[in-house]
Amino acid sequence: MDNTTHFGFKDVATDDKQSLVKGVFDSVASKYDLMNDVLSFGAHRLWKRYTIASSNVKTGDKVLDIAGGTGDLAIEFRKKVGESGQVILSDINAAMLGEGRKNLINQGIFGVDYIQLNAQYLPFESNTFDCVSIAFGLRNVTDKDQALREMHRILKPGGCLLILEFSKTDSELLKKFYDFYSFNVMPKLGGIIADDEDSYQYLAESIRKHPDQETLKDMVLEAGFGFCEYHNLSGGIVALHKGIKT
């Protein structure tokens, strides 16, 4: 394995990326939801609603939400699985996981388990979960292929993987606007609202380094999934990939 990887547009030692990403999310955790609403004009809530609707999660299912941050998906999954089901909200970052726990308690959502973990090393038995989700987290994982193999391993046969992530738009007009917004507006808003311009510069750069729709689909299939499809949202600025373990 190469000893360097990307952190935004910079090349860094592979072993250092995890701690650098941790620094970003330690910094932005308390303002993460507010920033998501401001930066996406509230659209992230619609993208997540579409993800939940695409999940086929039902009463009694076991669901793992990886990089679940402030708990948006976990809240909705908890409602779907009912008392007989199980939802685990996980994140590599303790500050984000703390915000998620606080958010769920404030909304009266109980019965969710919280685990701090690394997506590349999932501490679960094989064939355990009916659904694994990761929203806006895969691009921060150092070894995405290993993480996808782990997600495949812990899913039951017939289980569903949901990856909601920023992606590539084919519209030149939308691309120009998005590039201007990402690199000129987003970091400035990060500085004003979250007092952290650098972290939002990294987040904008990390989106550009993430694999495009077809590449990520191929990665999901190469990880062992028998089926994968994707749906573009907001003109391809975001895409939802759905993989099924056969």
Coordinates of C-alpha atoms in Angstrom, one line a residue:
M1 CA 0.0 0.0 0.0
D2 CA 1.2 3.5 -0.8
N3 CA 2.6 5.3 2.2
T4 CA 0.9 8.6 1.2
T5 CA -2.7 9.6 0.7
H6 CA -4.7 12.8 0.2
F7 CA -6.0 15.1 2.8
G8 CA -8.0 17.5 0.7
F9 CA -5.6 18.5 -2.1
K10 CA -2.4 17.8 0.1
D11 CA -0.5 14.6 0.1
V12 CA 0.1 13.3 3.6
A13 CA 1.4 10.2 5.2
T14 CA -1.3 7.5 5.2
D15 CA -0.8 7.0 9.0
D16 CA -1.5 10.7 9.6
K17 CA -4.8 11.1 7.7
Q18 CA -7.0 9.8 10.5
S19 CA -5.7 12.2 13.1
L20 CA -6.0 15.1 10.6
V21 CA -9.6 14.3 9.8
K22 CA -10.2 13.9 13.6
G23 CA -9.0 17.5 14.0
V24 CA -11.4 18.8 11.4
F25 CA -14.4 17.2 13.1
D26 CA -13.3 18.0 16.6
S27 CA -13.4 21.6 15.5
V28 CA -16.7 21.6 13.7
A29 CA -18.8 19.1 15.7
S30 CA -20.8 21.6 17.8
K31 CA -21.8 23.6 14.7
Y32 CA -22.1 20.7 12.2
D33 CA -25.9 20.6 11.8
L34 CA -26.2 24.4 11.5
M35 CA -23.4 24.5 8.9
N36 CA -25.1 21.6 6.9
D37 CA -28.3 23.6 6.8
V38 CA -26.6 26.8 5.8
L39 CA -24.3 25.3 3.2
S40 CA -26.8 23.0 1.5
F41 CA -29.7 25.4 1.9
G42 CA -31.4 22.7 3.9
A43 CA -31.2 20.2 1.0
H44 CA -29.1 17.7 3.1
R45 CA -32.4 16.8 5.0
L46 CA -34.1 15.9 1.7
W47 CA -31.1 13.8 0.6
K48 CA -31.2 11.9 3.9
R49 CA -35.0 11.5 3.6
Y50 CA -34.5 9.9 0.2
T51 CA -31.8 7.6 1.6
I52 CA -34.2 6.4 4.4
A53 CA -37.0 5.8 1.8
S54 CA -34.5 3.8 -0.3
S55 CA -33.4 1.6 2.5
N56 CA -36.2 -1.1 2.7
V57 CA -35.5 -1.2 6.5
K58 CA -38.4 -2.8 8.3
T59 CA -39.5 -3.7 11.9
G60 CA -37.0 -5.9 13.7
D61 CA -34.0 -5.1 11.5
K62 CA -30.5 -4.4 12.7
V63 CA -29.0 -1.2 11.3
L64 CA -25.5 0.2 11.6
D65 CA -25.0 3.9 10.7
I66 CA -21.3 4.5 10.1
A67 CA -19.9 8.1 10.4
G68 CA -23.3 8.9 11.7
G69 CA -22.3 12.1 13.3
T70 CA -25.2 14.1 14.7
G71 CA -27.6 11.2 14.2
D72 CA -30.0 12.3 11.4
L73 CA -30.2 8.9 9.8
A74 CA -30.2 7.0 13.1
I75 CA -33.3 8.9 14.3
E76 CA -35.3 7.8 11.3
F77 CA -33.9 4.2 11.3
R78 CA -34.9 3.9 15.0
K79 CA -38.5 4.8 14.0
K80 CA -38.5 2.2 11.3
V81 CA -37.0 -0.8 13.2
G82 CA -39.3 -0.5 16.2
E83 CA -38.8 -2.0 19.6
S84 CA -37.7 -5.3 18.2
G85 CA -35.0 -3.8 16.0
Q86 CA -31.6 -2.4 16.8
V87 CA -29.8 0.8 15.6
I88 CA -26.2 1.5 16.2
L89 CA -24.9 5.0 15.7
S90 CA -21.2 5.0 15.1
D91 CA -18.5 7.5 14.4
I92 CA -14.7 7.5 14.5
N93 CA -14.8 10.9 16.2
A94 CA -15.9 11.1 19.9
A95 CA -16.9 14.8 19.6
M96 CA -19.3 14.0 16.8
L97 CA -20.7 10.9 18.6
G98 CA -21.3 13.1 21.6
E99 CA -23.3 15.6 19.5
G100 CA -25.3 12.7 18.1
R101 CA -26.2 11.3 21.5
K102 CA -27.2 14.8 22.7
N103 CA -29.3 15.3 19.6
L104 CA -31.2 12.0 19.9
I105 CA -31.9 12.6 23.6
N106 CA -33.1 16.1 22.9
Q107 CA -35.5 14.6 20.3
G108 CA -36.7 11.9 22.7
I109 CA -35.1 9.1 20.8
F110 CA -33.9 6.3 23.0
G111 CA -32.8 2.7 22.5
V112 CA -30.0 3.5 20.1
D113 CA -26.5 2.2 20.8
Y114 CA -23.4 4.3 20.4
I115 CA -20.0 3.0 19.3
Q116 CA -16.8 4.8 18.5
L117 CA -15.2 2.9 15.6
N118 CA -13.1 3.0 12.5
A119 CA -14.9 2.0 9.3
Q120 CA -11.9 0.0 8.2
Y121 CA -12.1 -2.3 11.2
L122 CA -15.7 -3.0 12.2
P123 CA -15.9 -4.9 15.5
F124 CA -18.9 -7.1 14.6
E125 CA -19.5 -10.7 13.6
S126 CA -20.0 -11.5 9.9
N127 CA -23.6 -11.6 8.6
T128 CA -24.9 -9.4 11.4
F129 CA -26.8 -6.4 9.9
D130 CA -29.7 -5.9 7.6
C131 CA -28.6 -2.5 6.6
V132 CA -25.3 -0.5 6.8
S133 CA -25.4 3.3 6.0
I134 CA -22.7 5.9 5.7
A135 CA -23.7 9.5 4.8
F136 CA -21.0 12.0 3.9
G137 CA -18.4 10.0 5.6
L138 CA -16.8 7.6 3.1
R139 CA -14.7 10.4 1.5
N140 CA -12.9 10.9 4.9
V141 CA -11.9 7.2 5.2
T142 CA -8.3 6.5 4.5
D143 CA -8.7 3.0 2.8
K144 CA -12.1 3.1 1.2
D145 CA -11.7 -0.4 -0.4
Q146 CA -11.0 -2.0 3.0
A147 CA -14.0 -0.2 4.6
L148 CA -16.3 -1.4 1.8
R149 CA -15.1 -5.0 2.3
E150 CA -15.8 -4.7 6.0
M151 CA -19.3 -3.3 5.3
H152 CA -19.9 -6.3 3.0
R153 CA -18.6 -8.8 5.6
I154 CA -20.9 -7.7 8.4
L155 CA -24.1 -7.5 6.2
K156 CA -26.4 -10.5 6.1
P157 CA -27.0 -12.0 2.7
G158 CA -29.7 -9.8 1.1
G159 CA -28.5 -6.9 3.3
C160 CA -28.3 -3.4 2.0
L161 CA -25.5 -0.9 1.9
L162 CA -26.4 2.8 1.5
I163 CA -23.7 5.4 0.6
L164 CA -24.8 9.0 0.5
E165 CA -22.0 11.2 -0.6
F166 CA -21.1 14.3 -2.6
S167 CA -20.3 13.3 -6.2
K168 CA -19.7 14.7 -9.7
T169 CA -22.2 16.7 -11.8
D170 CA -22.2 16.6 -15.6
S171 CA -23.7 20.0 -15.9
E172 CA -21.0 22.5 -16.8
L173 CA -23.1 25.4 -15.5
L174 CA -23.8 23.7 -12.2
K175 CA -20.2 22.6 -11.9
K176 CA -19.0 26.3 -12.3
F177 CA -21.4 27.5 -9.7
Y178 CA -20.6 24.6 -7.3
D179 CA -16.8 25.2 -7.7
F180 CA -17.2 28.9 -7.0
Y181 CA -19.5 28.3 -4.0
S182 CA -17.3 25.5 -2.6
F183 CA -14.0 27.3 -2.7
N184 CA -15.0 31.0 -2.2
V185 CA -18.2 30.9 -0.1
M186 CA -18.1 27.7 1.9
P187 CA -14.8 28.3 3.7
K188 CA -15.8 31.9 4.5
L189 CA -19.1 30.8 6.0
G190 CA -17.2 28.2 8.0
G191 CA -15.0 31.0 9.3
I192 CA -18.1 33.2 10.2
I193 CA -20.4 30.5 11.7
A194 CA -18.0 27.8 13.0
D195 CA -14.9 30.0 13.5
D196 CA -13.0 27.5 11.3
E197 CA -12.3 28.4 7.7
D198 CA -9.5 25.8 7.2
S199 CA -11.7 22.8 8.1
Y200 CA -14.3 23.9 5.5
Q201 CA -11.6 24.4 2.9
Y202 CA -10.6 20.8 3.6
L203 CA -14.2 19.5 3.3
A204 CA -14.5 21.3 -0.1
E205 CA -11.3 19.7 -1.3
S206 CA -12.2 16.3 0.0
I207 CA -15.3 16.3 -2.1
R208 CA -13.2 16.8 -5.3
K209 CA -10.9 13.9 -4.4
H210 CA -13.8 11.5 -3.9
P211 CA -14.4 8.9 -6.6
D212 CA -17.1 9.7 -9.2
Q213 CA -20.4 7.7 -9.4
E214 CA -19.2 5.0 -11.8
T215 CA -15.8 4.5 -10.0
L216 CA -17.6 4.2 -6.6
K217 CA -20.1 1.7 -8.1
D218 CA -17.2 -0.4 -9.3
M219 CA -15.5 -0.2 -5.9
V220 CA -18.7 -1.5 -4.2
L221 CA -18.9 -4.4 -6.7
E222 CA -15.2 -5.2 -6.2
A223 CA -15.8 -5.3 -2.4
G224 CA -18.1 -8.3 -3.0
F225 CA -21.5 -6.9 -3.5
G226 CA -23.6 -8.7 -6.1
F227 CA -25.5 -5.6 -7.1
C228 CA -25.0 -1.8 -7.0
E229 CA -26.9 1.1 -8.5
Y230 CA -26.8 4.8 -7.9
H231 CA -29.2 7.7 -8.1
N232 CA -28.0 11.3 -8.7
L233 CA -29.6 13.9 -6.4
S234 CA -29.4 17.7 -7.0
G235 CA -28.0 17.2 -10.5
G236 CA -25.3 14.8 -9.4
I237 CA -23.8 17.1 -6.7
V238 CA -24.8 14.2 -4.4
A239 CA -25.3 10.6 -5.2
L240 CA -26.9 7.7 -3.3
H241 CA -25.2 4.3 -4.0
K242 CA -27.2 1.2 -3.0
G243 CA -25.4 -2.1 -2.8
I244 CA -27.0 -5.5 -2.1
K245 CA -25.0 -8.5 -0.6
T246 CA -26.0 -11.6 -2.6

